[in-house]
Coordinates of C-alpha atoms in Angstrom, one line a residue:
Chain G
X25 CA 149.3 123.0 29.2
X26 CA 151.6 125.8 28.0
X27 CA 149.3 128.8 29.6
X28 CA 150.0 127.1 32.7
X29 CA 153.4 126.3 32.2
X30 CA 154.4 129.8 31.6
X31 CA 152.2 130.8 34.9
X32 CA 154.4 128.6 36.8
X33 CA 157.5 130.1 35.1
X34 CA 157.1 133.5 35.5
X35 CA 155.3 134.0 38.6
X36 CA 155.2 130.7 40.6
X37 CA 158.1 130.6 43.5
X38 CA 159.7 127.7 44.6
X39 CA 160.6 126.9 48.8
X40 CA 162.7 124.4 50.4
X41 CA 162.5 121.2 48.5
X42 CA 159.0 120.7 48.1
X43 CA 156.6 124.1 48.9
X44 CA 155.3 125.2 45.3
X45 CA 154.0 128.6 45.5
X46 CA 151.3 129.3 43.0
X47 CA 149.1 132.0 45.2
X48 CA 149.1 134.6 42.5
X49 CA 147.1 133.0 40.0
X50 CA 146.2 129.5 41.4
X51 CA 145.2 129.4 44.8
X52 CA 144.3 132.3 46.4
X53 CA 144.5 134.8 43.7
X54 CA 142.7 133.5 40.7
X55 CA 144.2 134.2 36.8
X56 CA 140.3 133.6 35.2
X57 CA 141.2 133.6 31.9
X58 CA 143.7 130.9 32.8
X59 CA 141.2 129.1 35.1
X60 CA 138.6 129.3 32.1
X61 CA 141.2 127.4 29.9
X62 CA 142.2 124.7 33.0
X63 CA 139.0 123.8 32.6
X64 CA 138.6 123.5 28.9
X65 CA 141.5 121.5 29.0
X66 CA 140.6 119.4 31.6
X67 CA 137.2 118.9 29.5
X68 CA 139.5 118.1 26.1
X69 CA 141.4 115.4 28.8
X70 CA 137.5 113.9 29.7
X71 CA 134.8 114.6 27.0
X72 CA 135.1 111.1 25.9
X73 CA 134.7 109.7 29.4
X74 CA 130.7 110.3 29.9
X75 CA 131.2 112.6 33.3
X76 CA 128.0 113.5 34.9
X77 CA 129.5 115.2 37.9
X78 CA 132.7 117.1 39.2
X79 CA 133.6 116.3 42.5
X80 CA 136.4 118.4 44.5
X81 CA 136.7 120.1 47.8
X82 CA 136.6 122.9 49.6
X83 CA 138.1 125.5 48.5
X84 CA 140.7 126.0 46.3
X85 CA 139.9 123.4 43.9
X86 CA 136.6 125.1 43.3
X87 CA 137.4 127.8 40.6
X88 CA 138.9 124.9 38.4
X89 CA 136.0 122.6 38.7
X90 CA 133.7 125.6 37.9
X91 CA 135.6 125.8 34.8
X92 CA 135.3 123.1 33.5
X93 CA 131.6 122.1 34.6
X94 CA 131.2 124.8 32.1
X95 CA 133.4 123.3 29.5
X96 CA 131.4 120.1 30.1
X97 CA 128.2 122.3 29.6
X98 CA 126.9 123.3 33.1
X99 CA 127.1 119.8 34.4
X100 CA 126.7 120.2 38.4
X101 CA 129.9 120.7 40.8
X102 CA 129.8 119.1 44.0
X103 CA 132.1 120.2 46.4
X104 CA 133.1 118.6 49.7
X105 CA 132.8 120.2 53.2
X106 CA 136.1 120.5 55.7
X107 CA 135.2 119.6 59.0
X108 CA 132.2 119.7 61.1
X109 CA 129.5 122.1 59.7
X110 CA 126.3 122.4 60.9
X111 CA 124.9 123.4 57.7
X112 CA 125.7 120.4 56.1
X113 CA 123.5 118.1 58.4
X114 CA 124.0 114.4 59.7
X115 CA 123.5 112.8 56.9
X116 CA 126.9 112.5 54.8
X117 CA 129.6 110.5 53.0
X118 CA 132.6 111.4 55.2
X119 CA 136.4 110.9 54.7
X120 CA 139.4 111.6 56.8
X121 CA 142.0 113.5 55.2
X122 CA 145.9 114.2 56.4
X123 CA 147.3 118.1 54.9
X124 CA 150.9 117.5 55.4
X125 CA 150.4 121.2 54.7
X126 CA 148.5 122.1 57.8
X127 CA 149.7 118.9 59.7
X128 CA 146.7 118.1 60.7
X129 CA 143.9 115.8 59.5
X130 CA 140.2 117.1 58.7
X131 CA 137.4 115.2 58.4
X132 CA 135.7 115.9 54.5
X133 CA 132.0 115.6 53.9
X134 CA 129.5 115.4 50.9
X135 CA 125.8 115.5 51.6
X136 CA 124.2 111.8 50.2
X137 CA 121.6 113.2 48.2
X138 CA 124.3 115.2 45.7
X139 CA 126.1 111.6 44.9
X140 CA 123.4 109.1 43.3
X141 CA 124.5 105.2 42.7
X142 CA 126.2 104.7 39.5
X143 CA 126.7 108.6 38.8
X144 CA 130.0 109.2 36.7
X145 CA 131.9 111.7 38.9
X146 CA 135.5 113.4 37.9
X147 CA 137.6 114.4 40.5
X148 CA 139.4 117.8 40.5
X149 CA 141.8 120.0 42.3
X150 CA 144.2 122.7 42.1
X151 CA 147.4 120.5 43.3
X152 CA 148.3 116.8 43.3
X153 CA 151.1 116.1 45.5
X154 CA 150.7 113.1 48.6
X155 CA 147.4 112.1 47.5
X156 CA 145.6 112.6 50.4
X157 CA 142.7 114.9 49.8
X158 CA 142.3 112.3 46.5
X159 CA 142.0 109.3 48.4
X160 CA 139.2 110.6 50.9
X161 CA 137.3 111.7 47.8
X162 CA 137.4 108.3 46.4
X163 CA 136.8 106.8 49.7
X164 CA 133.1 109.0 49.4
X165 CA 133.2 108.1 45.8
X166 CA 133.2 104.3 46.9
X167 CA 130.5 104.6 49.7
X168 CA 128.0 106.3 47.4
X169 CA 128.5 103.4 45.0
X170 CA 129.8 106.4 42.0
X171 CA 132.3 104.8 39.3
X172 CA 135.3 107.2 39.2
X173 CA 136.1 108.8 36.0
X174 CA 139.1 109.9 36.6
X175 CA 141.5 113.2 38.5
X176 CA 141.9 115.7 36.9
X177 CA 144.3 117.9 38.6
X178 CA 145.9 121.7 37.8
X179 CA 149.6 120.9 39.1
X180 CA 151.0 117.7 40.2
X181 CA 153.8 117.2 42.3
X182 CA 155.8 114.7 40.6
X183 CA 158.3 114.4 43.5
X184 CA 155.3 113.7 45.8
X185 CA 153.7 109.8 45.1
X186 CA 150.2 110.9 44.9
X187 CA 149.8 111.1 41.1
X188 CA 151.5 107.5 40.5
X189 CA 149.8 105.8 43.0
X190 CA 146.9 106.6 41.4
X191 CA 147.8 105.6 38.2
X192 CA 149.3 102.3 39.4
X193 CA 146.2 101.4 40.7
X194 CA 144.4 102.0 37.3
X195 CA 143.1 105.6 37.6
X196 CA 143.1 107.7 34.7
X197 CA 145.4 111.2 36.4
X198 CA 145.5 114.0 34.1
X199 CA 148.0 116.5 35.5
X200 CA 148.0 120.1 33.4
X201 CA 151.3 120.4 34.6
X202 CA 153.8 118.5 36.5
X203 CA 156.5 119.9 38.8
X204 CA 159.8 117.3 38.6
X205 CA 161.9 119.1 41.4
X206 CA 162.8 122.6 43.2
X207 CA 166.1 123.6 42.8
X208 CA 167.5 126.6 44.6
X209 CA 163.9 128.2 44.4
X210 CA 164.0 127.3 41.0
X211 CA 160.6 125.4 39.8
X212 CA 161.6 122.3 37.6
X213 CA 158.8 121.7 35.0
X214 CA 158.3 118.6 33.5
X215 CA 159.3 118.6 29.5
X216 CA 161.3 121.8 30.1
Chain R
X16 CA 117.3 138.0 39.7
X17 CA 114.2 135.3 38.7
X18 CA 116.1 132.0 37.8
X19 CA 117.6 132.2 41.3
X20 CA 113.9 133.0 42.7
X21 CA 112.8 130.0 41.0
X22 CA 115.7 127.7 42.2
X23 CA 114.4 128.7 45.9
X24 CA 111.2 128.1 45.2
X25 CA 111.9 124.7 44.0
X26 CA 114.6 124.1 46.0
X27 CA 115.5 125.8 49.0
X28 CA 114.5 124.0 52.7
X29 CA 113.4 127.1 55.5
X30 CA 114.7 125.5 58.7
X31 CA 112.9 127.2 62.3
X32 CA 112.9 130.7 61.5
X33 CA 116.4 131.3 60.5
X34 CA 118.2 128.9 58.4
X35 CA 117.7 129.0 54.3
X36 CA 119.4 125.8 53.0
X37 CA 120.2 126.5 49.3
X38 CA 123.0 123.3 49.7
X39 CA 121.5 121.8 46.7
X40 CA 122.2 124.6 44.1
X41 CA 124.0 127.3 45.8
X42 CA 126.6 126.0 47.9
X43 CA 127.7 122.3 48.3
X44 CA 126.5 121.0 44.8
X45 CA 126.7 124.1 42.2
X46 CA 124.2 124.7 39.5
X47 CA 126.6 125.8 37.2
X48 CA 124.9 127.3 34.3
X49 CA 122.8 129.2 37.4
X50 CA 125.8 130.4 39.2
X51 CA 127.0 131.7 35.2
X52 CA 123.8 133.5 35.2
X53 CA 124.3 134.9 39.1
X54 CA 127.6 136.7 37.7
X55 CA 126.3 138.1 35.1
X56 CA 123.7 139.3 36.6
X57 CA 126.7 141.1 39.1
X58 CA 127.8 142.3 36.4
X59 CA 125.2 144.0 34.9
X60 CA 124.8 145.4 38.0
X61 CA 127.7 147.1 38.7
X62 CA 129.6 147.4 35.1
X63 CA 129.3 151.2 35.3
X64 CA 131.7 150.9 38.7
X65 CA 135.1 150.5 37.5
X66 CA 135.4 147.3 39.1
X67 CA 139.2 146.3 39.2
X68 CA 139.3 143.1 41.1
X69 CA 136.6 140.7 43.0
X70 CA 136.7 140.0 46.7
X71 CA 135.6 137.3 48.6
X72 CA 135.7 134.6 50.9
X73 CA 136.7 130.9 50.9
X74 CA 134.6 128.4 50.0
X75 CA 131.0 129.2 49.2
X76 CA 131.5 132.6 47.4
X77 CA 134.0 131.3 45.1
X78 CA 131.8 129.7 42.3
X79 CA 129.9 132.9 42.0
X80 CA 132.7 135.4 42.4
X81 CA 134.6 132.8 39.4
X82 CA 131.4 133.5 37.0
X83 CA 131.3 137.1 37.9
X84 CA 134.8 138.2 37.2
X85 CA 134.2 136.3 33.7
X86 CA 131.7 138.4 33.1
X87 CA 133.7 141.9 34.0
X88 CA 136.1 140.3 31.2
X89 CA 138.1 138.1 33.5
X90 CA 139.0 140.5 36.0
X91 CA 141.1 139.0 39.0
X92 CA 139.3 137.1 41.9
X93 CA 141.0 137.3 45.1
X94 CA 139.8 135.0 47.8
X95 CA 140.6 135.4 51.7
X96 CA 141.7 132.6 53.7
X97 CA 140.1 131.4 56.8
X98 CA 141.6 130.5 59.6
X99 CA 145.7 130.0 60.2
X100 CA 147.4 129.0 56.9
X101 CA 151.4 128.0 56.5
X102 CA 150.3 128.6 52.7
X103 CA 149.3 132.2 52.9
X104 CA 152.7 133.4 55.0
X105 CA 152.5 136.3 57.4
X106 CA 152.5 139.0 55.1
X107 CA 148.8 139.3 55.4
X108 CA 145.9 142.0 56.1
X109 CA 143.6 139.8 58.5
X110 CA 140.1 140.5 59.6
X111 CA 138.3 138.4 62.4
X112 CA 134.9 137.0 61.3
X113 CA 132.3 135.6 63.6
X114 CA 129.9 133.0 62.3
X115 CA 126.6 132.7 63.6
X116 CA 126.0 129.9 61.4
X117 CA 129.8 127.8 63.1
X118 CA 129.3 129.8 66.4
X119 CA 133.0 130.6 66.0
X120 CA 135.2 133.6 65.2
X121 CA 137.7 132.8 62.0
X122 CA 140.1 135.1 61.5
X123 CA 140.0 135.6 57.3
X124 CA 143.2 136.6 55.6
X125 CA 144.6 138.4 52.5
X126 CA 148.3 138.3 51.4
X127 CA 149.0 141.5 50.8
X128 CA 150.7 142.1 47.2
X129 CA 147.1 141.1 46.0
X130 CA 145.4 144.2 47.0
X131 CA 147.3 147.7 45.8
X132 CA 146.4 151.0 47.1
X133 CA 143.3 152.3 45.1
X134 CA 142.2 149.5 44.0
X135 CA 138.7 149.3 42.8
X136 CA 137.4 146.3 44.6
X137 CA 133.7 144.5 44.4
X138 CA 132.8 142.2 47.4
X139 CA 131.0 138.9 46.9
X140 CA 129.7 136.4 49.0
X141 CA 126.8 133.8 48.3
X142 CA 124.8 135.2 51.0
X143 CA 124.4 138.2 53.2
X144 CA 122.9 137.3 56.6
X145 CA 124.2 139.4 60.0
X146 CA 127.0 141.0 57.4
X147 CA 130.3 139.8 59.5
X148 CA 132.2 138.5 56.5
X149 CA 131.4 141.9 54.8
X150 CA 132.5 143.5 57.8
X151 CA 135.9 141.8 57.7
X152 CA 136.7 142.0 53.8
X153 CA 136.0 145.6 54.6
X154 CA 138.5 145.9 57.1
X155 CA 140.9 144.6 55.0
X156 CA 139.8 146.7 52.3
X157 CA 140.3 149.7 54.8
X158 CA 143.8 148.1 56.0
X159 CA 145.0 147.9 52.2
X160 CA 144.2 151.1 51.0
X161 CA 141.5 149.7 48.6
X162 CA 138.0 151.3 47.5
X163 CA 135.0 149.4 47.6
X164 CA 133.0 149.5 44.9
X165 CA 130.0 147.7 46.8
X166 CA 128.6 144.3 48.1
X167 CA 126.8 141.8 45.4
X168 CA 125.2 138.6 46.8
X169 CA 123.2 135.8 45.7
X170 CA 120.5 135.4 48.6
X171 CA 120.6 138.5 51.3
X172 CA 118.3 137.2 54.4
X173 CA 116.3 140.4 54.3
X174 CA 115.0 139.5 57.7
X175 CA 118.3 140.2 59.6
X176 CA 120.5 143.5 59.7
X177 CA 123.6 142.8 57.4
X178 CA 122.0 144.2 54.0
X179 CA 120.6 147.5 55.7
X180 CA 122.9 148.4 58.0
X181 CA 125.6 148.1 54.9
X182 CA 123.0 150.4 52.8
X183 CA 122.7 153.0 55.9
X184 CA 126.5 152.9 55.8
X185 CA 126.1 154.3 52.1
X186 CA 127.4 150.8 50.5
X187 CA 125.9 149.9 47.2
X188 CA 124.6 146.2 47.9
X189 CA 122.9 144.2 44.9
X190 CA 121.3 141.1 46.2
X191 CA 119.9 138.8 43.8
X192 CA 116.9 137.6 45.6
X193 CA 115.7 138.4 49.3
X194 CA 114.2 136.1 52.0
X195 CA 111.7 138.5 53.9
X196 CA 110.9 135.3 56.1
X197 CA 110.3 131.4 57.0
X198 CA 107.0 131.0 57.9
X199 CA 106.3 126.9 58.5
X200 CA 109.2 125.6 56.6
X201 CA 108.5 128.2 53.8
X202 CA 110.9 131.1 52.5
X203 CA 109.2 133.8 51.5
X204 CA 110.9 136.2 48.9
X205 CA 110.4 139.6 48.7
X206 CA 108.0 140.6 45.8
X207 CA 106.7 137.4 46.0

């Protein structure tokens, strides 16, 4: 997606070999207008696809999947819960997820009643890189018996074997933009 | 705001004489064509107020604080981050935020190039209980220089001191619909 693209060019910041930087419109500052149109896109990527449901988790895939719920017209966001939280009760789909970022693992949650047998759920996120925070979504995706549309993901890490693992084993990944390499701080886009 | 009144009244679970579980719309699955409605009802609310840039707090506030700044035109959104994150960097303003509902203190944090001195800034949060994440994104507010505009929330729990004591304090806060109380698994609104 070129809007993104150019985000990434002119404001994203590249460290070490694989930290992509992408606070001041992605992930902790948010670009709306940008966001907005992530999510139409993501909708353009899916509207074929029957999606009843976005799926993604706490929190900074949650502007995104806002987004495009709304490009999808209103359909209802669910977003999963890092660690233990009271408010969320016993009675959850739960996943363990590794952050390579924070080193650590967390345990992710989604309430039972939010993900109905059969439902048609899309996963989404700001970044793809290792997979992880993917995989626990479609392990709670597989014990609430949901059929997996497909990810749909802001920017992937194509250095990082999350996105082709997924599509090696059949998923449908839909990356808005993919990030090849860092090179002296520089950010290598994909098609560039 | 009476779309959110009615989602409560349909919805919401009281819990002993505290707890207003609003999981089902508000904040683990999103209504997204409600939370639309939310912002612009923030909006309407404080349009006259100069508002340069929206404050709030990962996760819960997000969705709302995404569908507000759309409706101020796509203003920014700024989120804090809880807790100790790599990803942020130490170049922070940093508040610390106790939560009665995790009976823990967080610390929440900023990066600092998003806020600029004189900023106009609008706090939002999904709900306004003991005020202790408005206490904190006002500290930071206070530590970068920023003015606040004011506090808009979805739900305030008019039956504990967050709201008022911010009103005494001279804050404008807009709050979409007000518990008053939980009487036998009940929430009672105000002007109900």
């Amino acid at each position: 997606m070129e809007a993104l693209k150019e985000a990434i060019r002119r404001e994203g910041v590249g460290i070490g070999r694989d930290v992509v930087k992408l606070d001041s419109f992605l992930n902790h500052r948010i670009d709306v207008a940008l966001s907005t149109e992530m999510g139409r896109a993501l909708y353009e990527a899916f509207k074929e696809d029957q999606v009843d449901c976005i799926l993604t988790v706490e929190a900074s895939g949650i502007p995104v999947a806002i987004t495009a719920a709304q490009a999808f017209g209103n359909i209802p966001v669910v977003f999963a819960k890092k660690g233990d939280n009271i408010n969320v009760g016993p009675d959850v789909y739960s996943a363990e997820v590794y952050s390579f970022t924070k080193r650590a693992t967390t345990s992710i949650n989604v309430s039972r009643q939010y993900l109905r047998e059969g439902m048609r759920v899309l996963l989404v996120d700001d970044f793809l890189a290792n997979g992880e925070a993917m995989r626990g979504l479609m392990s709670i995706l597989l014990q609430a018996r949901c059929q997996l549309v497909g990810v749909g993901v802001c920017v992937e890490k194509g250095f990082q074997p999350g996105g082709n693992m997924l599509r090696q084993s059949g998923v449908k990944v839909v990356s808005l933009a993919i990030v090849d390499a860092i090179q002296d701080g520089k950010i290598i886009l994909r098609d560039d």
